[in-house]
Short mmCIF file of C-alpha atoms and ligand atoms in Angstrom, two decimals:
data_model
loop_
_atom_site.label_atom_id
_atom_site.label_comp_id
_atom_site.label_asym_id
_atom_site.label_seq_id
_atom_site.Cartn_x
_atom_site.Cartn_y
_atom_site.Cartn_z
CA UNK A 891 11.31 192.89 120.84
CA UNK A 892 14.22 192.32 122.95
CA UNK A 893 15.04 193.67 126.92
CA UNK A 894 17.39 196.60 127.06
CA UNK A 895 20.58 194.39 128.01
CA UNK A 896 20.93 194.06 131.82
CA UNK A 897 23.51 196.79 133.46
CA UNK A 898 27.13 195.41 133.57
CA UNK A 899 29.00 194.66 137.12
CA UNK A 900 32.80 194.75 137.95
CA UNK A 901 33.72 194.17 141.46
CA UNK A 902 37.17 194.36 143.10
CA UNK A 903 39.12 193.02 145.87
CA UNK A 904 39.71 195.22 149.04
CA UNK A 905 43.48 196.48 147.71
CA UNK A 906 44.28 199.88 145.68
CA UNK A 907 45.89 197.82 142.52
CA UNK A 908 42.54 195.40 142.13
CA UNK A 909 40.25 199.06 142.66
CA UNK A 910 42.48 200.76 139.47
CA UNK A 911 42.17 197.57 137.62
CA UNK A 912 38.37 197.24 138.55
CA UNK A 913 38.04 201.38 137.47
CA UNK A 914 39.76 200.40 134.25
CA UNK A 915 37.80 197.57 133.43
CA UNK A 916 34.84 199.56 133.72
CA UNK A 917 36.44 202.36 132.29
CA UNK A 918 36.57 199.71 129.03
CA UNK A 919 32.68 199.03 128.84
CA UNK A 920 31.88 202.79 129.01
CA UNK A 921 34.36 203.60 126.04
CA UNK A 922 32.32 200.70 124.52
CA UNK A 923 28.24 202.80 125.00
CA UNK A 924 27.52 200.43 128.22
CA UNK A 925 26.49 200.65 131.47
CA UNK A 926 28.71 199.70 134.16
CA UNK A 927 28.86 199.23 138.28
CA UNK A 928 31.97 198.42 139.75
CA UNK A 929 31.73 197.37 143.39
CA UNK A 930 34.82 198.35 144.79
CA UNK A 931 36.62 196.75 147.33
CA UNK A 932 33.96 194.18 147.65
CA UNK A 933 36.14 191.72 149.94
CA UNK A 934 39.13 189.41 150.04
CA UNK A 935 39.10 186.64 147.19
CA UNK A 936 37.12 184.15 147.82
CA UNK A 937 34.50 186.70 148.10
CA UNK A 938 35.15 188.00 144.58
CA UNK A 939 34.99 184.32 143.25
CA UNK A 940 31.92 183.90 144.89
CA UNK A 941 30.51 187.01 143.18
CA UNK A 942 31.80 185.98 139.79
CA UNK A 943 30.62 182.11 139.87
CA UNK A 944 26.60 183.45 141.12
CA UNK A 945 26.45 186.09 138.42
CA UNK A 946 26.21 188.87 141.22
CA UNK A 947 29.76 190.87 139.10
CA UNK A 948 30.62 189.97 135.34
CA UNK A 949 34.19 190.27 135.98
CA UNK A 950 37.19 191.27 138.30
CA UNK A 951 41.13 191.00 138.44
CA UNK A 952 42.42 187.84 139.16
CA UNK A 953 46.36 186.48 139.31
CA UNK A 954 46.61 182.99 138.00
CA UNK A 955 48.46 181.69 140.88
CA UNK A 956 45.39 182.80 143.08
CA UNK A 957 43.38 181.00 140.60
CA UNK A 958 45.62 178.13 140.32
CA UNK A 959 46.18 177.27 144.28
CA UNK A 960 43.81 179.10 146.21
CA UNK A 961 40.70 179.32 143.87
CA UNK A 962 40.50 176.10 141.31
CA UNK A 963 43.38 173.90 144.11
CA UNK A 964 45.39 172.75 140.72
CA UNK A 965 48.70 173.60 142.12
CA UNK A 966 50.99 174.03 138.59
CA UNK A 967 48.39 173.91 135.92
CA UNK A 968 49.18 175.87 132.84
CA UNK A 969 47.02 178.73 131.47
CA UNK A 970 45.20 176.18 129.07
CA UNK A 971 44.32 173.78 131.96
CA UNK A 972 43.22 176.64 134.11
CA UNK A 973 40.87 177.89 130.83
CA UNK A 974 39.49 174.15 130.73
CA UNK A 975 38.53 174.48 134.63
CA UNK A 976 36.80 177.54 134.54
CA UNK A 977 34.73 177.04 131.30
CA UNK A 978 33.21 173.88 133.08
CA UNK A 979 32.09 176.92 135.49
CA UNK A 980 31.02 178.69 133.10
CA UNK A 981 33.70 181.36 133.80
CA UNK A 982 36.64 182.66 130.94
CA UNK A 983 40.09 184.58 131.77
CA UNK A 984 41.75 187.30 129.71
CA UNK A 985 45.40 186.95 128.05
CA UNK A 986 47.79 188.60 130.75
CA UNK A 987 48.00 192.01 131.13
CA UNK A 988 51.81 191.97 131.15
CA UNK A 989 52.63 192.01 135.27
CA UNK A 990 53.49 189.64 137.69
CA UNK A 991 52.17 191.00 141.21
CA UNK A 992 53.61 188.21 143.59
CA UNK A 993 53.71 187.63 147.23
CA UNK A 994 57.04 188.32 149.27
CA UNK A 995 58.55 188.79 152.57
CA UNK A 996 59.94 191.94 153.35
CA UNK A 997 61.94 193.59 155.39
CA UNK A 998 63.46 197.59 156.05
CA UNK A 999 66.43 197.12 154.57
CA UNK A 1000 68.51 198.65 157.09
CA UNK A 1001 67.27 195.88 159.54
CA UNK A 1002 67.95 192.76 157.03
CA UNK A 1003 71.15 194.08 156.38
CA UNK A 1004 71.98 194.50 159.71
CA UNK A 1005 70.95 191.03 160.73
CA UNK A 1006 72.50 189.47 157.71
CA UNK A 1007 69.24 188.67 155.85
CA UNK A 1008 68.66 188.36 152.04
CA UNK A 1009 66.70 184.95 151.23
CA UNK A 1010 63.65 183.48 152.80
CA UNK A 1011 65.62 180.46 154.57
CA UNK A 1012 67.92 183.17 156.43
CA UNK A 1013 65.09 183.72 158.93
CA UNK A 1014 65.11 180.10 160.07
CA UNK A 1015 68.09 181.21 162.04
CA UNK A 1016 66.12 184.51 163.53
CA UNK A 1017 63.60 182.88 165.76
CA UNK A 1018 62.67 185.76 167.52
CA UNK A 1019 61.74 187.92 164.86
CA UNK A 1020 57.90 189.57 164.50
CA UNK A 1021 55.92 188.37 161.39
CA UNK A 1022 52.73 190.54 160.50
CA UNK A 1023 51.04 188.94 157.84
CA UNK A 1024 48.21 189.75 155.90
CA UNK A 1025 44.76 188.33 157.67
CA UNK A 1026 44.02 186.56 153.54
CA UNK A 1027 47.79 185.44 153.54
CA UNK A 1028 47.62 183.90 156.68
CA UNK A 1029 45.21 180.94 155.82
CA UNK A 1030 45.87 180.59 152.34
CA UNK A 1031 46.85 177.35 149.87
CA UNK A 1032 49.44 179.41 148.47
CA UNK A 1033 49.85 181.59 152.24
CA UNK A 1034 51.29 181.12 155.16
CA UNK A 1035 50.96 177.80 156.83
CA UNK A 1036 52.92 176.26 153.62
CA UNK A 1037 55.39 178.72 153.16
CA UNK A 1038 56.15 178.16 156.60
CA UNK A 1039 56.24 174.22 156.11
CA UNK A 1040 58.13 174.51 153.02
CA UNK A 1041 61.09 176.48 154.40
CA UNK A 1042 61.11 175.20 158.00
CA UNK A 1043 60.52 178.59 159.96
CA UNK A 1044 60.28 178.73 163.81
CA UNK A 1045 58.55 182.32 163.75
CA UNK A 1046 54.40 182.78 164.96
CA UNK A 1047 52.55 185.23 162.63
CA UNK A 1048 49.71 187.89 163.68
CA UNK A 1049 47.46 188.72 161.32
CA UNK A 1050 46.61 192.59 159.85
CA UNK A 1051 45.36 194.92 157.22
CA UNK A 1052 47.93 194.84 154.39
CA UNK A 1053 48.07 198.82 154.37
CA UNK A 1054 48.96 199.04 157.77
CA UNK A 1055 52.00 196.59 157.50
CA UNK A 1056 53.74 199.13 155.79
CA UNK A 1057 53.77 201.35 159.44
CA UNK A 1058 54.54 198.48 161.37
CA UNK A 1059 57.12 197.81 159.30
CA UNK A 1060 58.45 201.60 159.77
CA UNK A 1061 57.48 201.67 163.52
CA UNK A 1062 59.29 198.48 164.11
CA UNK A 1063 56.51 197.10 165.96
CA UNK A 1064 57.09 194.28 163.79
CA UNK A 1065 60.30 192.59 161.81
CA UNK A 1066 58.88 190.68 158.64
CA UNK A 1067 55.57 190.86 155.93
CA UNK A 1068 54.28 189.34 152.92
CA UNK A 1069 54.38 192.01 149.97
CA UNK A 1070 52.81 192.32 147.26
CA UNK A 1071 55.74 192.65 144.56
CA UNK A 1072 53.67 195.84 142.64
CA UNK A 1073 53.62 197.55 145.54
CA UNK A 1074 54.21 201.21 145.42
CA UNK A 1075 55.90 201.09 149.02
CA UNK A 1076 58.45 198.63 148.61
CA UNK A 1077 60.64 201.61 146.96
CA UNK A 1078 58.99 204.18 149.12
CA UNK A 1079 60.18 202.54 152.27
CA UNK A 1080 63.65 200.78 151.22
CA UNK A 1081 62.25 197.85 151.68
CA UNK A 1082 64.12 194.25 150.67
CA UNK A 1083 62.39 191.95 149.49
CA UNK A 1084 63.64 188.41 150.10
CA UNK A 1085 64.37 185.76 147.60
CA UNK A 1086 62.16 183.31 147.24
CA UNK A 1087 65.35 180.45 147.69
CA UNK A 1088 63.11 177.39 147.34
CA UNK A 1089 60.48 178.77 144.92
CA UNK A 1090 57.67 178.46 146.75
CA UNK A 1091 55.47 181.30 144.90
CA UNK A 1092 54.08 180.33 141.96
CA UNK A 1093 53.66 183.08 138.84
CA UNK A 1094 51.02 185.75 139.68
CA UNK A 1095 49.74 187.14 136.46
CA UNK A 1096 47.53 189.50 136.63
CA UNK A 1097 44.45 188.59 134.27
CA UNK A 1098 40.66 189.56 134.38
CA UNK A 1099 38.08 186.86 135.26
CA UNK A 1100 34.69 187.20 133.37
CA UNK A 1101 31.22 185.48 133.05
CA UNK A 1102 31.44 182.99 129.66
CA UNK A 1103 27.98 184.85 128.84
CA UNK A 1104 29.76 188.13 128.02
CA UNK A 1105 30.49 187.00 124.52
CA UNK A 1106 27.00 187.15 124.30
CA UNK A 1107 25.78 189.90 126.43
CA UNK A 1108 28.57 192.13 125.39
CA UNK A 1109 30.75 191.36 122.94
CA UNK A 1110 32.46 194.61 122.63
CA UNK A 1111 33.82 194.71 126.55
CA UNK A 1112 34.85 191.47 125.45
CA UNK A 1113 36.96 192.71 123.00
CA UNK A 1114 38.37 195.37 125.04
CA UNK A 1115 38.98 193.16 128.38
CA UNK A 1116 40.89 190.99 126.26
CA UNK A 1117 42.94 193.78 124.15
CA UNK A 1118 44.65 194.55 127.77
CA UNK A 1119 47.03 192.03 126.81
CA UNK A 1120 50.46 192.71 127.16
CA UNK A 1121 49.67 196.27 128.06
CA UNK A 1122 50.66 197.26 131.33
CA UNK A 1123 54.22 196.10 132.60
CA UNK A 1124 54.70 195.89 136.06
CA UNK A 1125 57.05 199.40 136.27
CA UNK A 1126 53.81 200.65 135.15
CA UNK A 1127 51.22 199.19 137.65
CA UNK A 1128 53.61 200.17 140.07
CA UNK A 1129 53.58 203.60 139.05
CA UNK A 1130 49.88 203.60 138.73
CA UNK A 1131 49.54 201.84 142.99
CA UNK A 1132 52.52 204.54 144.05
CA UNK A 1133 49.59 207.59 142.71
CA UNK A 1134 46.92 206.30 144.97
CA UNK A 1135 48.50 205.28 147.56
CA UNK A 1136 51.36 207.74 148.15
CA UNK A 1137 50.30 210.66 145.85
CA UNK A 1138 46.23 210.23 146.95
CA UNK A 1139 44.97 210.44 143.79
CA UNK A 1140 41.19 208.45 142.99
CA UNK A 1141 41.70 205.61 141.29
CA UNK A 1142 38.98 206.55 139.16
CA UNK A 1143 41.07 209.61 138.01
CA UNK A 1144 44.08 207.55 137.79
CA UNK A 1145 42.71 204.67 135.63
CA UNK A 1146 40.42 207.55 133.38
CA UNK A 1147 43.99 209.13 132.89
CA UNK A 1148 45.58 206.02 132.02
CA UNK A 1149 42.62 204.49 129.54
CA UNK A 1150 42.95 208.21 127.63
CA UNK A 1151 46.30 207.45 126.82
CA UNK A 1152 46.76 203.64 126.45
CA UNK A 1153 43.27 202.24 125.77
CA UNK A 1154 43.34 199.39 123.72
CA UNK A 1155 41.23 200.34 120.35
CA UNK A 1156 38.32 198.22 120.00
N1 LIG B 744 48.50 188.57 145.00
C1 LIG B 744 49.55 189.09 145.81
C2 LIG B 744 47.37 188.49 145.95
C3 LIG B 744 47.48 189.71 146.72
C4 LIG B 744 48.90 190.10 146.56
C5 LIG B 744 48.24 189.51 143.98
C6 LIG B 744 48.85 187.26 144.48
C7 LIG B 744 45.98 188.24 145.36
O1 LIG B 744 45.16 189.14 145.29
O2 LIG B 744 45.71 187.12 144.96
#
């Protein structure tokens, strides 16, 4: 006689396009007769990687840069190389789901035009600007303290909640932020976003993380996890972030709506 399989666990990180991507994922295993949790908004990343590597979620959205600097610290490893470091952890990633979601500065666009400011190495010559950064951005591998290094900026950052940069930014209490490059507000707010001149970011595709064990313990979410390949573009997910966050719509609804459509058949 065998136990009744153990439920299934998703978690997410604490930002709207990880919570659709988490609601979709489980969204997947229910389409495929299991039970599912997903722990939204569980924490930053290394608390997500923390739930993945004890077993306490089976999966969550991950962007291979993350994985690559912050996560795994093998700066430029390919997607094979990153597969090889995370099987010794008993961990496996999807294919890509077809969307980059980098980080960026950003700027109204009013005010960058204004001061003459279009690439990353233009604010070396702005010293007095305000920087609001992201608290996880601010101490990351892939954050702050080398993006800073590698372009030679004078500036001081604060730290803040990601959503509320977006006021700031409106207010003009402060100058500069890291985006996220799938970010509904980036339109919304005429923001630019400045050119990364000295390539600093490294690719940021979005991917699910899952337990190794899953091809065991279900095969079928398997299956559908990895038939997400290719099958949201990053217009898309950006339409998909611009419904919760400007048009308040669940992200339950939003990622039922979406899986009704565009599920991948098992
Ligand atoms: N990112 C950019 C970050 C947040 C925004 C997707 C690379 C991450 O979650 O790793």
């Amino acid at each position: 006689q065998t136990a009744a399989p153990a439920k299934l666990s998703i978690g997410s990180k604490n930002f709207t396009e990880a919570v659709i991507l988490g609601e979709i994922g489980a969204g997947l295993a229910r389409q495929a007769g299991m039970e599912i949790e997903h722990r939204r908004q569980l924490g930053g990343t290394r608390i997500l990687w923390r739930a993945l590597e004890t077993g306490a979620i089976d999966a969550y959205a991950e962007y291979t840069g993350t994985l690559a600097e912050e996560l795994l610290q093998m700066p430029g490893a390919d997607r094979q190389a990153l597969r090889r470091a995370l099987a010794q952890r008993g961990l496996a990633m999807t294919a890509p789901l077809g969307f980059d979601n980098t980080y960026a500065l950003g700027m109204r666009e009013q005010r960058a035009q204004a001061l003459g400011i279009a690439r990353i190495s233009d604010l070396r010559a702005h010293p007095r600007l305000k920087l609001g950064l992201s608290n996880e951005f601010l101490s990351r591998a892939d954050g702050w303290p080398g993006l800073r290094a590698a372009y030679g900026l004078p500036q001081q950052a604060d730290g803040l909640d990601h959503d509320l940069a977006y006021r700031g930014l409106a207010s003009g209490a402060i100058d500069v932020t890291d985006l996220y490059s799938t970010d509904a507000e980036i339109p919304h707010y005429r923001l630019r976003v400045l050119d990364d001149d000295r390539r600093y970011f490294p690719a940021y595709e979005a991917v699910y993380l899952y337990r190794a064990d899953l091809a065991q313990r279900a095969p079928a979410w398997v299956r559908a996890l990895e038939g997400m390949a290719g099958r949201i573009d990053a217009a898309t997910m950006q339409r998909l972030n611009a419904r919760a966050k400007l048009e308040r719509e669940k992200e339950a609804d939003i990622a039922a709506e979406w899986l009704g459509v565009s599920a991948p058949q098992a």
